[in-house]
Tab-separated table of C-alpha atoms and ligand atoms in Angstrom:
chain	number	residue	atom	x	y	z
A	14	MET	CA	2.942	35.405	-6.601
A	15	ARG	CA	-0.333	33.207	-5.221
A	16	VAL	CA	0.787	29.509	-5.353
A	17	ALA	CA	-1.943	26.737	-3.999
A	18	ILE	CA	-0.508	23.201	-3.454
A	19	VAL	CA	-3.066	20.670	-2.871
A	20	GLY	CA	-1.515	17.475	-0.804
A	21	ALA	CA	1.137	18.299	2.387
A	22	GLY	CA	3.516	15.207	1.857
A	23	PRO	CA	6.164	15.530	0.534
A	24	ALA	CA	6.528	16.624	-2.719
A	25	GLY	CA	3.936	19.585	-1.544
A	26	PHE	CA	6.770	20.650	1.195
A	27	TYR	CA	9.362	20.585	-1.109
A	28	ALA	CA	7.406	22.782	-3.774
A	29	ALA	CA	6.216	24.838	-1.101
A	30	GLY	CA	9.906	25.182	0.579
A	31	GLN	CA	11.602	25.924	-2.898
A	32	LEU	CA	8.985	28.426	-3.376
A	33	LEU	CA	9.047	30.323	-0.510
A	34	SER	CA	12.752	30.867	-1.214
A	35	ALA	CA	12.746	31.242	-4.613
A	36	LYS	CA	15.560	34.857	-5.281
A	37	GLY	CA	13.987	37.606	-6.166
A	38	MET	CA	10.452	36.783	-5.830
A	39	SER	CA	7.655	37.112	-2.954
A	40	ILE	CA	6.194	34.291	-3.057
A	41	GLU	CA	3.070	32.999	-0.943
A	42	VAL	CA	2.390	29.715	-0.539
A	43	ASP	CA	-1.384	27.811	0.528
A	44	MET	CA	-1.698	24.253	0.710
A	45	PHE	CA	-4.316	22.103	1.609
A	46	ASP	CA	-5.326	18.685	2.381
A	47	ARG	CA	-7.835	16.564	2.751
A	48	LEU	CA	-6.801	15.633	5.433
A	49	ALA	CA	-6.122	17.834	9.090
A	50	THR	CA	-3.010	16.695	8.852
A	51	PRO	CA	0.010	17.043	7.544
A	52	TRP	CA	2.940	14.892	5.954
A	53	GLY	CA	1.227	13.128	3.374
A	54	LEU	CA	2.961	9.411	3.226
A	55	VAL	CA	5.504	9.994	5.930
A	56	ARG	CA	2.429	9.565	8.641
A	57	HIS	CA	0.578	7.176	6.633
A	58	GLY	CA	2.766	5.302	3.793
A	59	VAL	CA	6.275	5.069	5.671
A	60	ALA	CA	6.081	2.168	8.251
A	61	PRO	CA	6.309	2.332	12.192
A	62	ASP	CA	9.317	0.810	12.781
A	63	HIS	CA	11.284	3.077	10.462
A	64	PRO	CA	11.152	6.019	13.100
A	65	LYS	CA	14.454	7.458	11.335
A	66	ILE	CA	12.457	7.879	7.806
A	67	LYS	CA	9.796	10.056	9.978
A	68	SER	CA	12.328	12.753	10.905
A	69	VAL	CA	12.488	14.178	7.523
A	70	THR	CA	8.764	15.757	9.151
A	71	ARG	CA	11.229	18.406	10.256
A	72	VAL	CA	12.260	19.915	7.151
A	73	TYR	CA	8.732	20.449	7.345
A	74	GLU	CA	8.287	22.509	10.332
A	75	LEU	CA	10.436	24.334	8.860
A	76	THR	CA	9.021	25.082	5.313
A	77	ALA	CA	5.496	25.446	7.720
A	78	ALA	CA	7.089	28.531	9.778
A	79	ARG	CA	8.145	30.257	6.994
A	80	ALA	CA	6.388	33.617	6.105
A	81	GLY	CA	4.270	33.868	3.215
A	82	PHE	CA	3.076	29.205	4.067
A	83	ARG	CA	-0.246	28.462	5.319
A	84	TYR	CA	-2.051	25.798	5.218
A	85	HIS	CA	-5.956	24.163	5.146
A	86	GLY	CA	-5.772	21.017	6.127
A	87	ASN	CA	-10.036	18.951	5.945
A	88	VAL	CA	-10.091	20.828	2.595
A	89	GLU	CA	-10.646	17.943	-0.207
A	90	VAL	CA	-9.800	19.465	-4.014
A	91	GLY	CA	-12.988	18.140	-6.607
A	92	ARG	CA	-15.123	18.022	-3.010
A	93	ASP	CA	-14.960	20.429	-1.016
A	94	VAL	CA	-13.531	23.560	-3.125
A	95	SER	CA	-13.252	22.647	-7.491
A	96	HIS	CA	-9.831	22.439	-9.443
A	97	ALA	CA	-11.298	25.639	-11.790
A	98	GLU	CA	-12.285	27.700	-7.944
A	99	LEU	CA	-8.824	27.060	-6.676
A	100	ALA	CA	-7.220	27.555	-10.369
A	101	GLY	CA	-9.101	31.406	-10.481
A	102	ALA	CA	-7.771	32.211	-7.056
A	103	TYR	CA	-4.162	31.418	-7.440
A	104	HIS	CA	-1.130	32.635	-10.596
A	105	ALA	CA	-0.742	28.721	-9.723
A	106	VAL	CA	-2.320	25.397	-8.425
A	107	LEU	CA	0.531	22.865	-7.681
A	108	TYR	CA	-0.191	19.644	-7.042
A	109	ALA	CA	1.020	16.769	-5.030
A	110	THR	CA	-1.249	14.602	-4.384
A	111	GLY	CA	1.001	10.875	-4.170
A	112	ALA	CA	-0.549	8.075	-5.240
A	113	ALA	CA	-3.449	6.768	-2.973
A	114	GLY	CA	-4.906	4.399	-5.032
A	115	ASP	CA	-3.499	1.142	-5.431
A	116	ARG	CA	-3.131	-1.244	-9.047
A	117	LYS	CA	-4.501	-4.634	-9.408
A	118	LEU	CA	-4.335	-8.490	-10.361
A	119	ALA	CA	-7.127	-8.392	-12.609
A	120	ILE	CA	-7.162	-12.411	-12.075
A	121	PRO	CA	-10.689	-13.856	-10.345
A	122	GLY	CA	-11.114	-14.023	-6.696
A	123	GLU	CA	-9.729	-10.904	-5.847
A	124	GLU	CA	-12.878	-9.307	-4.819
A	125	LEU	CA	-12.693	-12.361	-2.156
A	126	PRO	CA	-13.522	-11.187	1.193
A	127	GLY	CA	-9.181	-11.827	2.390
A	128	SER	CA	-8.040	-10.135	0.277
A	129	HIS	CA	-6.723	-6.286	-0.729
A	130	SER	CA	-4.079	-4.028	-2.131
A	131	ALA	CA	-1.535	-3.672	-0.158
A	132	SER	CA	-2.168	0.418	0.600
A	133	GLU	CA	-5.292	-0.188	2.697
A	134	PHE	CA	-3.020	-1.702	4.873
A	135	VAL	CA	-0.529	-0.047	5.019
A	136	ALA	CA	-2.706	2.773	5.597
A	137	TRP	CA	-5.005	0.722	8.240
A	138	TYR	CA	-1.979	-0.484	10.507
A	139	ASN	CA	-0.476	3.286	10.080
A	140	GLY	CA	-3.689	4.816	11.143
A	141	HIS	CA	-5.296	6.864	8.421
A	142	PRO	CA	-8.919	7.983	9.782
A	143	ASP	CA	-9.992	6.548	5.836
A	144	HIS	CA	-9.272	3.134	7.157
A	145	ALA	CA	-9.681	2.808	10.600
A	146	ASP	CA	-12.563	0.857	10.309
A	147	HIS	CA	-10.576	-2.083	8.003
A	148	GLN	CA	-10.598	-5.608	9.204
A	149	PHE	CA	-7.641	-7.369	7.839
A	150	ALA	CA	-8.045	-11.598	8.358
A	151	LEU	CA	-5.684	-12.512	11.011
A	152	ASP	CA	-6.701	-16.012	11.848
A	153	THR	CA	-4.749	-17.186	9.406
A	154	ARG	CA	-1.663	-18.817	9.316
A	155	ARG	CA	-0.079	-18.170	6.359
A	156	ALA	CA	-0.237	-13.955	4.493
A	157	VAL	CA	0.851	-14.212	0.909
A	158	VAL	CA	1.824	-10.432	-0.086
A	159	VAL	CA	2.464	-10.285	-4.012
A	160	GLY	CA	5.035	-8.271	-5.153
A	161	SER	CA	8.748	-8.026	-5.149
A	162	GLY	CA	8.952	-3.832	-3.898
A	163	ASN	CA	9.878	-2.155	-0.500
A	164	VAL	CA	5.819	-2.354	0.169
A	165	ALA	CA	6.349	-6.118	-0.443
A	166	LEU	CA	9.036	-6.179	1.993
A	167	ASP	CA	6.846	-3.350	4.605
A	168	VAL	CA	3.800	-5.324	4.966
A	169	ALA	CA	5.525	-8.932	5.413
A	170	ARG	CA	7.932	-7.108	8.281
A	171	MET	CA	4.232	-5.726	10.023
A	172	LEU	CA	2.630	-9.070	9.576
A	173	ALA	CA	5.923	-10.580	11.305
A	174	VAL	CA	7.448	-9.124	13.829
A	175	ASP	CA	5.772	-9.352	17.488
A	176	ALA	CA	3.280	-6.686	17.855
A	177	GLY	CA	5.061	-6.369	21.649
A	178	GLU	CA	7.686	-4.375	19.221
A	179	LEU	CA	5.117	-2.278	17.941
A	180	ARG	CA	4.107	-1.094	21.104
A	181	CYS	CA	6.903	1.562	21.600
A	182	THR	CA	6.107	3.490	17.261
A	183	ASP	CA	3.482	5.499	16.294
A	184	ILE	CA	1.654	2.384	14.560
A	185	ALA	CA	-2.339	2.715	15.274
A	186	ASP	CA	-3.622	0.888	18.717
A	187	HIS	CA	-6.320	-0.632	16.590
A	188	ALA	CA	-3.459	-2.511	14.402
A	189	ILE	CA	-0.935	-3.268	17.786
A	190	THR	CA	-4.546	-4.705	19.093
A	191	ALA	CA	-5.123	-6.988	15.783
A	192	LEU	CA	-1.787	-7.782	15.096
A	193	ALA	CA	-0.690	-9.107	19.253
A	194	VAL	CA	-3.686	-12.166	18.159
A	195	SER	CA	-2.714	-12.805	15.192
A	196	GLU	CA	-2.355	-16.736	14.375
A	197	ILE	CA	-0.692	-15.439	11.161
A	198	GLU	CA	3.108	-17.435	11.435
A	199	GLU	CA	3.528	-18.107	7.536
A	200	ILE	CA	3.898	-15.095	4.855
A	201	VAL	CA	5.281	-15.375	1.764
A	202	VAL	CA	6.734	-13.067	-0.553
A	203	LEU	CA	5.861	-13.791	-4.323
A	204	ALA	CA	7.841	-12.048	-6.790
A	205	ARG	CA	6.986	-13.427	-10.921
A	206	ARG	CA	10.714	-12.455	-11.429
A	207	GLY	CA	13.504	-13.364	-9.863
A	208	PRO	CA	15.979	-12.160	-7.803
A	209	ALA	CA	17.651	-9.848	-9.713
A	210	GLN	CA	15.254	-7.941	-10.813
A	211	ALA	CA	13.801	-7.768	-7.546
A	212	SER	CA	13.000	-3.860	-6.159
A	213	PHE	CA	13.977	-4.025	-2.848
A	214	THR	CA	16.148	-1.595	-1.633
A	215	ASN	CA	19.675	-3.265	-0.310
A	216	PRO	CA	19.349	-2.643	3.257
A	217	GLU	CA	15.436	-3.071	3.284
A	218	LEU	CA	15.976	-6.960	2.067
A	219	ARG	CA	19.249	-7.480	5.085
A	220	GLU	CA	16.274	-6.252	7.293
A	221	LEU	CA	14.347	-9.233	7.513
A	222	ALA	CA	17.598	-11.031	9.308
A	223	GLU	CA	17.419	-8.762	12.315
A	224	LEU	CA	13.517	-9.484	13.231
A	225	ALA	CA	13.669	-11.582	16.225
A	226	GLY	CA	11.532	-14.473	16.238
A	227	VAL	CA	11.506	-14.533	12.385
A	228	ASP	CA	13.860	-17.072	10.075
A	229	VAL	CA	13.908	-15.673	6.055
A	230	VAL	CA	13.978	-19.176	4.157
A	231	VAL	CA	14.901	-18.712	0.816
A	232	ASP	CA	13.946	-22.351	-2.099
A	233	PRO	CA	18.327	-22.095	-2.950
A	234	ALA	CA	17.054	-23.280	-6.608
A	235	GLU	CA	14.563	-20.177	-7.139
A	236	ALA	CA	17.732	-18.142	-5.680
A	237	THR	CA	19.470	-19.954	-8.225
A	238	LEU	CA	19.716	-16.688	-11.406
A	239	ASP	CA	18.657	-17.746	-15.357
A	240	PRO	CA	21.436	-18.011	-18.285
A	241	ALA	CA	20.160	-13.765	-18.644
A	242	SER	CA	20.164	-12.611	-15.572
A	243	ALA	CA	23.740	-13.561	-14.480
A	244	ALA	CA	24.994	-12.377	-17.245
A	245	MET	CA	23.497	-9.406	-17.476
A	246	LEU	CA	25.207	-9.121	-13.288
A	247	GLU	CA	28.343	-9.931	-15.091
A	248	SER	CA	27.700	-7.286	-17.286
A	249	ARG	CA	27.872	-3.555	-16.564
A	250	ALA	CA	24.003	-3.175	-16.797
A	251	ALA	CA	23.706	-4.766	-13.579
A	252	GLY	CA	24.366	-1.904	-10.763
A	253	PRO	CA	26.141	-2.325	-7.275
A	254	ALA	CA	21.819	-2.742	-5.438
A	255	THR	CA	21.097	-5.627	-7.914
A	256	LYS	CA	25.014	-7.752	-6.913
A	257	ASN	CA	24.158	-6.868	-3.205
A	258	ASN	CA	20.567	-8.440	-3.493
A	259	VAL	CA	21.337	-11.105	-5.363
A	260	GLU	CA	24.235	-11.562	-2.842
A	261	THR	CA	21.825	-11.238	-0.070
A	262	ILE	CA	18.614	-13.493	-1.525
A	263	GLN	CA	21.300	-15.972	-1.908
A	264	ARG	CA	23.003	-15.459	1.255
A	265	TYR	CA	19.340	-16.020	2.879
A	266	ALA	CA	19.521	-19.487	0.364
A	267	SER	CA	21.930	-21.394	2.134
A	268	LEU	CA	21.104	-20.672	6.133
A	269	ARG	CA	18.827	-23.156	7.410
A	270	PRO	CA	15.460	-22.584	9.058
A	271	ALA	CA	16.437	-22.008	13.317
A	272	GLY	CA	12.477	-22.775	13.673
A	273	LYS	CA	11.408	-19.596	14.789
A	274	ARG	CA	7.886	-18.254	15.191
A	275	ARG	CA	7.225	-16.847	12.068
A	276	ARG	CA	8.708	-16.622	8.781
A	277	ILE	CA	9.255	-15.397	6.023
A	278	VAL	CA	9.005	-17.102	2.130
A	279	LEU	CA	11.357	-15.242	-0.168
A	280	ARG	CA	9.723	-16.758	-3.652
A	281	PHE	CA	10.499	-15.896	-7.597
A	282	CYS	CA	9.701	-17.033	-10.804
A	283	ILE	CA	6.658	-16.911	-9.605
A	284	SER	CA	2.196	-15.190	-10.585
A	285	PRO	CA	-0.809	-15.086	-9.047
A	286	THR	CA	-3.520	-16.010	-11.385
A	287	GLU	CA	-6.424	-16.838	-9.063
A	288	ILE	CA	-6.769	-16.401	-5.499
A	289	VAL	CA	-9.182	-19.280	-4.142
A	290	GLY	CA	-12.172	-19.751	-1.555
A	291	ASP	CA	-15.534	-19.139	-1.903
A	292	GLU	CA	-16.903	-16.963	1.434
A	293	ARG	CA	-13.922	-16.404	1.942
A	294	VAL	CA	-10.047	-16.684	0.821
A	295	GLU	CA	-8.681	-19.683	0.877
A	296	GLY	CA	-5.513	-19.526	-1.419
A	297	LEU	CA	-3.719	-18.442	-4.157
A	298	ARG	CA	-2.851	-19.843	-7.065
A	299	ALA	CA	-0.375	-19.730	-8.793
A	300	VAL	CA	1.862	-20.632	-12.412
A	301	THR	CA	5.670	-20.942	-12.440
A	302	ASN	CA	7.493	-18.641	-15.031
A	303	GLU	CA	10.395	-19.017	-17.203
A	304	LEU	CA	12.103	-15.534	-17.973
A	305	VAL	CA	13.101	-14.687	-20.894
A	306	VAL	CA	14.595	-11.770	-22.892
A	307	ASP	CA	12.008	-9.514	-24.631
A	308	ASP	CA	12.537	-8.175	-28.027
A	309	ARG	CA	13.253	-4.570	-26.010
A	310	GLY	CA	16.489	-6.868	-24.860
A	311	ARG	CA	13.692	-6.576	-21.042
A	312	ILE	CA	14.249	-9.975	-19.073
A	313	VAL	CA	10.578	-10.787	-18.631
A	314	ALA	CA	8.718	-14.157	-16.734
A	315	ARG	CA	6.827	-16.156	-19.720
A	316	PRO	CA	4.424	-19.151	-16.991
A	317	THR	CA	5.692	-22.109	-18.020
A	318	GLY	CA	2.418	-23.777	-17.508
A	319	GLU	CA	3.135	-24.970	-13.692
A	320	THR	CA	0.676	-24.164	-11.646
A	321	GLU	CA	0.249	-25.093	-7.893
A	322	VAL	CA	-2.008	-23.675	-4.791
A	323	ILE	CA	-0.815	-21.325	-1.626
A	324	ARG	CA	-3.283	-21.795	1.128
A	325	ALA	CA	-3.527	-18.175	2.543
A	326	GLY	CA	-6.837	-16.615	4.453
A	327	LEU	CA	-4.734	-13.512	3.313
A	328	VAL	CA	-3.595	-12.172	0.240
A	329	LEU	CA	-2.322	-8.181	-0.142
A	330	ARG	CA	-1.065	-7.317	-3.155
A	331	ALA	CA	1.814	-4.690	-3.246
A	332	ILE	CA	2.028	-4.227	-7.280
A	333	GLY	CA	2.172	-0.106	-6.670
A	334	TYR	CA	-0.209	2.278	-6.544
A	335	ARG	CA	-1.681	5.041	-8.553
A	336	ALA	CA	-2.359	8.297	-8.355
A	337	TRP	CA	-6.067	9.685	-7.952
A	338	PRO	CA	-8.233	11.308	-10.257
A	339	ILE	CA	-9.148	15.308	-9.408
A	340	PRO	CA	-12.357	16.286	-11.880
A	341	GLY	CA	-11.148	18.962	-14.252
A	342	VAL	CA	-7.427	17.653	-14.372
A	343	PRO	CA	-6.752	15.557	-17.259
A	344	PHE	CA	-5.337	11.894	-16.438
A	345	ASP	CA	-2.948	10.128	-18.506
A	346	GLU	CA	-5.225	6.357	-17.491
A	347	SER	CA	-2.414	4.041	-18.390
A	348	SER	CA	0.809	5.623	-15.789
A	349	GLY	CA	-2.230	6.636	-13.550
A	350	THR	CA	-0.698	9.437	-12.861
A	351	ILE	CA	-2.055	12.892	-13.717
A	352	ASP	CA	-0.803	14.114	-17.547
A	353	ASN	CA	2.694	15.916	-17.883
A	354	ARG	CA	5.030	17.005	-18.732
A	355	ASP	CA	7.744	16.947	-17.042
A	356	GLY	CA	5.762	18.421	-13.974
A	357	ARG	CA	3.289	20.534	-16.569
A	358	VAL	CA	0.185	20.016	-16.864
A	359	THR	CA	-1.093	19.024	-20.111
A	360	GLY	CA	-3.740	22.013	-21.739
A	361	GLN	CA	-3.623	23.339	-18.479
A	362	PRO	CA	-1.979	26.678	-18.248
A	363	GLY	CA	-0.280	27.650	-14.459
A	364	VAL	CA	-1.433	24.002	-13.982
A	365	TYR	CA	1.763	22.139	-12.164
A	366	VAL	CA	2.651	18.443	-10.777
A	367	ALA	CA	5.359	17.006	-8.292
A	368	GLY	CA	5.702	13.826	-6.726
A	369	TRP	CA	3.903	10.751	-7.365
A	370	ALA	CA	1.393	12.034	-8.463
A	371	LYS	CA	3.268	13.112	-11.474
A	372	ARG	CA	6.105	10.684	-12.104
A	373	GLY	CA	4.226	7.546	-11.033
A	374	PRO	CA	4.802	5.678	-7.565
A	375	SER	CA	9.036	5.931	-7.859
A	376	GLY	CA	12.336	7.079	-5.847
A	377	VAL	CA	11.965	7.019	-1.300
A	378	ILE	CA	11.396	10.247	-0.567
A	379	GLY	CA	14.358	11.869	-1.301
A	380	THR	CA	13.175	12.027	-4.234
A	381	ASN	CA	10.313	13.850	-4.289
A	382	LYS	CA	13.002	16.875	-3.579
A	383	LYS	CA	14.305	16.609	-6.927
A	384	CYS	CA	11.515	16.051	-8.550
A	385	ALA	CA	9.167	18.727	-7.236
A	386	GLN	CA	12.550	21.292	-7.787
A	387	GLN	CA	12.478	20.614	-11.828
A	388	THR	CA	8.856	20.996	-11.786
A	389	VAL	CA	9.609	24.835	-9.504
A	390	ASP	CA	11.966	26.046	-12.348
A	391	LEU	CA	9.274	25.436	-15.022
A	392	LEU	CA	6.742	27.090	-13.096
A	393	LEU	CA	9.188	30.455	-12.027
A	394	GLU	CA	10.221	29.935	-15.783
A	395	ASP	CA	6.268	30.509	-16.868
A	396	LEU	CA	6.039	33.144	-13.898
A	397	THR	CA	9.279	35.325	-15.492
A	398	ALA	CA	7.824	34.584	-18.989
A	399	GLY	CA	4.478	36.091	-18.383
A	400	ARG	CA	2.799	32.955	-19.010
A	401	LEU	CA	0.685	33.216	-15.272
A	402	ALA	CA	-2.928	34.457	-15.763
A	403	MET	CA	-3.824	37.053	-12.876
A	404	PRO	CA	-5.964	35.601	-10.655
A	405	SER	CA	-10.052	36.591	-10.566
A	406	ALA	CA	-11.199	35.615	-7.582
A	407	LEU	CA	-9.066	35.912	-3.298
A	408	PRO	CA	-7.615	33.152	-1.096
A	409	THR	CA	-10.036	35.462	1.196
A	410	THR	CA	-13.039	34.790	-1.149
A	411	LEU	CA	-12.279	31.259	-1.551
A	412	LEU	CA	-11.686	30.503	1.606
A	413	GLY	CA	-15.435	31.833	3.620
A	414	ARG	CA	-16.845	30.040	0.556
A	415	LEU	CA	-15.303	26.950	2.287
A	416	ARG	CA	-16.785	27.817	5.421
A	417	ALA	CA	-19.592	29.064	4.246
A	418	ARG	CA	-19.563	25.420	2.369
A	419	GLY	CA	-19.457	24.319	6.530
A	420	ILE	CA	-15.775	22.736	6.219
A	421	GLN	CA	-13.587	23.332	9.319
A	422	VAL	CA	-10.485	24.113	7.865
A	423	VAL	CA	-7.960	22.787	9.590
A	424	ASP	CA	-4.683	25.992	9.920
A	425	TYR	CA	-1.215	25.199	11.175
A	426	ALA	CA	-1.773	25.871	14.101
A	427	GLY	CA	-5.049	22.981	14.986
A	428	TRP	CA	-2.850	20.421	13.327
A	429	GLU	CA	0.097	22.040	15.488
A	430	LEU	CA	-2.631	21.457	18.653
A	431	ILE	CA	-3.587	17.696	17.642
A	432	ASP	CA	0.362	17.584	17.370
A	433	ALA	CA	1.052	18.644	20.738
A	434	TYR	CA	-2.470	16.141	22.493
A	435	GLU	CA	-0.714	13.072	19.997
A	436	LYS	CA	3.099	13.601	21.642
A	437	ARG	CA	1.800	14.286	25.102
A	438	CYS	CA	-0.582	10.500	24.800
A	439	GLY	CA	2.473	9.479	23.915
A	440	GLU	CA	4.907	10.159	25.962
A	441	ARG	CA	3.407	8.046	28.650
A	442	HIS	CA	3.559	4.943	27.080
A	443	ALA	CA	7.965	5.306	26.629
A	444	ARG	CA	5.536	6.252	22.234
A	445	PRO	CA	6.361	9.041	19.798
A	446	ARG	CA	2.718	9.439	19.238
A	447	VAL	CA	0.051	7.786	19.649
A	448	LYS	CA	-2.154	8.789	16.328
A	449	LEU	CA	-5.793	10.075	16.347
A	450	VAL	CA	-7.148	8.042	13.803
A	451	ARG	CA	-10.495	9.800	13.972
A	452	ARG	CA	-11.507	12.547	11.803
A	453	SER	CA	-14.143	14.407	14.122
A	454	GLN	CA	-10.957	13.350	16.613
A	455	HIS	CA	-8.285	15.598	14.469
A	456	LEU	CA	-11.784	17.776	14.471
A	457	PHE	CA	-11.775	18.553	17.503
A	458	HIS	CA	-8.414	18.305	18.716
A	459	ALA	CA	-8.356	21.162	16.241
A	460	ALA	CA	-10.813	23.180	17.483
A	461	GLY	CA	-8.720	24.227	20.412
A	462	PRO	CA	-10.055	24.648	24.837
A	463	ALA	CA	-11.744	27.299	22.776
A	464	GLY	CA	-13.062	25.869	19.354
B	511	NAP	P1	7.941	-0.920	-5.915
B	511	NAP	O1	9.147	-0.890	-6.036
B	511	NAP	O2	7.878	-0.562	-8.396
B	511	NAP	O3	7.814	-2.968	-6.773
B	511	NAP	C1	6.384	-3.797	-6.967
B	511	NAP	C2	6.301	-4.831	-8.145
B	511	NAP	O4	5.548	-5.426	-8.152
B	511	NAP	C3	7.643	-5.141	-8.688
B	511	NAP	O5	9.010	-6.460	-7.987
B	511	NAP	C4	6.907	-5.125	-9.745
B	511	NAP	O6	7.338	-6.318	-10.207
B	511	NAP	C5	5.433	-6.069	-9.152
B	511	NAP	N1	5.112	-6.121	-10.204
B	511	NAP	C6	4.064	-5.623	-10.514
B	511	NAP	N2	2.952	-6.367	-11.518
B	511	NAP	C7	2.417	-7.075	-10.845
B	511	NAP	C8	1.915	-7.920	-10.965
B	511	NAP	N3	0.773	-7.459	-11.934
B	511	NAP	N4	2.015	-9.150	-10.701
B	511	NAP	C9	3.207	-10.119	-9.537
B	511	NAP	N5	3.943	-8.993	-9.382
B	511	NAP	C10	4.403	-7.424	-10.663
B	511	NAP	O7	7.039	-0.061	-5.834
B	511	NAP	P2	6.110	-0.416	-3.979
B	511	NAP	O8	6.618	-2.044	-3.690
B	511	NAP	O9	4.921	0.262	-4.259
B	511	NAP	O10	7.459	1.451	-4.112
B	511	NAP	C11	7.170	2.168	-4.521
B	511	NAP	C12	8.317	3.389	-4.036
B	511	NAP	O11	7.982	3.861	-2.614
B	511	NAP	C13	9.304	2.274	-4.377
B	511	NAP	O12	10.242	3.459	-4.728
B	511	NAP	C14	10.108	2.212	-3.154
B	511	NAP	O13	11.106	1.922	-3.253
B	511	NAP	C15	9.437	3.169	-2.496
B	511	NAP	N6	9.084	2.570	-0.841
B	511	NAP	C16	10.544	2.653	-0.085
B	511	NAP	C17	10.706	2.010	1.077
B	511	NAP	C18	11.423	2.327	2.178
B	511	NAP	O14	12.950	2.905	1.666
B	511	NAP	N7	12.216	1.942	3.494
B	511	NAP	C19	9.640	1.659	2.005
B	511	NAP	C20	8.573	1.252	0.715
B	511	NAP	C21	7.844	1.344	-0.384
B	511	NAP	P3	7.935	-6.024	-11.700
B	511	NAP	O15	9.375	-5.549	-11.580
B	511	NAP	O16	8.865	-7.248	-12.857
B	511	NAP	O17	7.612	-5.555	-12.927
């Protein structure tokens, strides 16, 4: 049996490992990715100052070394090869394409220069080839980050830490150069609800206190819980993570700023209503919220009508991601995911989805293991029940067609050449690697000395 997996990030690699080790089955996995380089979110999403999280790639390397695994990088499904062509060459196609798009605030001024999605900023500092030429307005004293999840904390931290501290990481060189001359002194993080509803995880929130040269500031009034949240915290409804977050936020509120070089200000119960500026972002108009319990029992934000303008030259929205639709694959616009039921793509037997493209952008990297297993189990169930159609073409025919279309397909050995080159460059500067950030560089190094 042959399975095509589209997307070489965590969900794709977990699914590949599970398929290749399925008991009593002989399965071959061909993995495709639009980039020459694998690891998806681990390479282009995880913050450079979190190297431990990135070490998960060792598990994926073991999967890649298994018999029956083949990698085809630099192939974009929907552009270089159609979904129908892929489906015709494999018994099953499993999409693990993540969530590379972003959600919009849908407020006036959102398109002004200086207003970006956090995903663009993250991809830029992580050296994603699509974002290597982006520029961010760092010639401003204040930046605003909208959202109260871990991505908001990641981007706030990257704006706040001294660029010198990042020099030993695998951050893209262009980002170190730009961040080294950043004039930003204050990063304001806006949460539309209260401390008890923030989506930060405990270690990421606590980590802010450990940043050298950075004060963490919270207004005690905003750290005080509203009656509904206080009652929720007292009840069994609140887990330890919520309680820990509230405690940390209230501890930050009790601290006196030490006048360090930069400040991260966590604001609560405040929503942006407009990004203001003529030629570029000059500030953000925001409304204070009160928290109320809606008819479904959820604690939601309700604008009070009291507004303020926060002067800032850079606004990053970190309010969640969306998957990119793939031509020929049903897409659910409301959730921003591939339309599916537990991983089976709606109305397309033999087509599956795992990871963020399946369930939306939630959980940590390890969450994708369980998510992929659920999908793989259904795929194997369909196989055993004879529900998968025989392919009408061979993968070699498909790869031949790609070559005829002028696509330089990068195999795993090609990626290993890129990887070795990046690591060699890193060794000279005591860094894990120096990332190549251009597609042309990837293709050049993947071709090897003979290429
Ligand atoms: P997230 O955790 O879902 O947080 C999104 C935030 O955006 C929420 O606070 C949400 O507030 C807010 N939001 C949504 N719409 C908004 C609007 N219109 N106006 C204002 N605020 C709005 O998503 P994320 O931060 O993008 O992270 C995605 C996933 O990756 C999460 O599971 C996260 O834990 C994970 N991640 C982990 C790490 C790590 O482990 N170090 C790092 C980065 C990301 P409401 O709750 O009020 O909707």
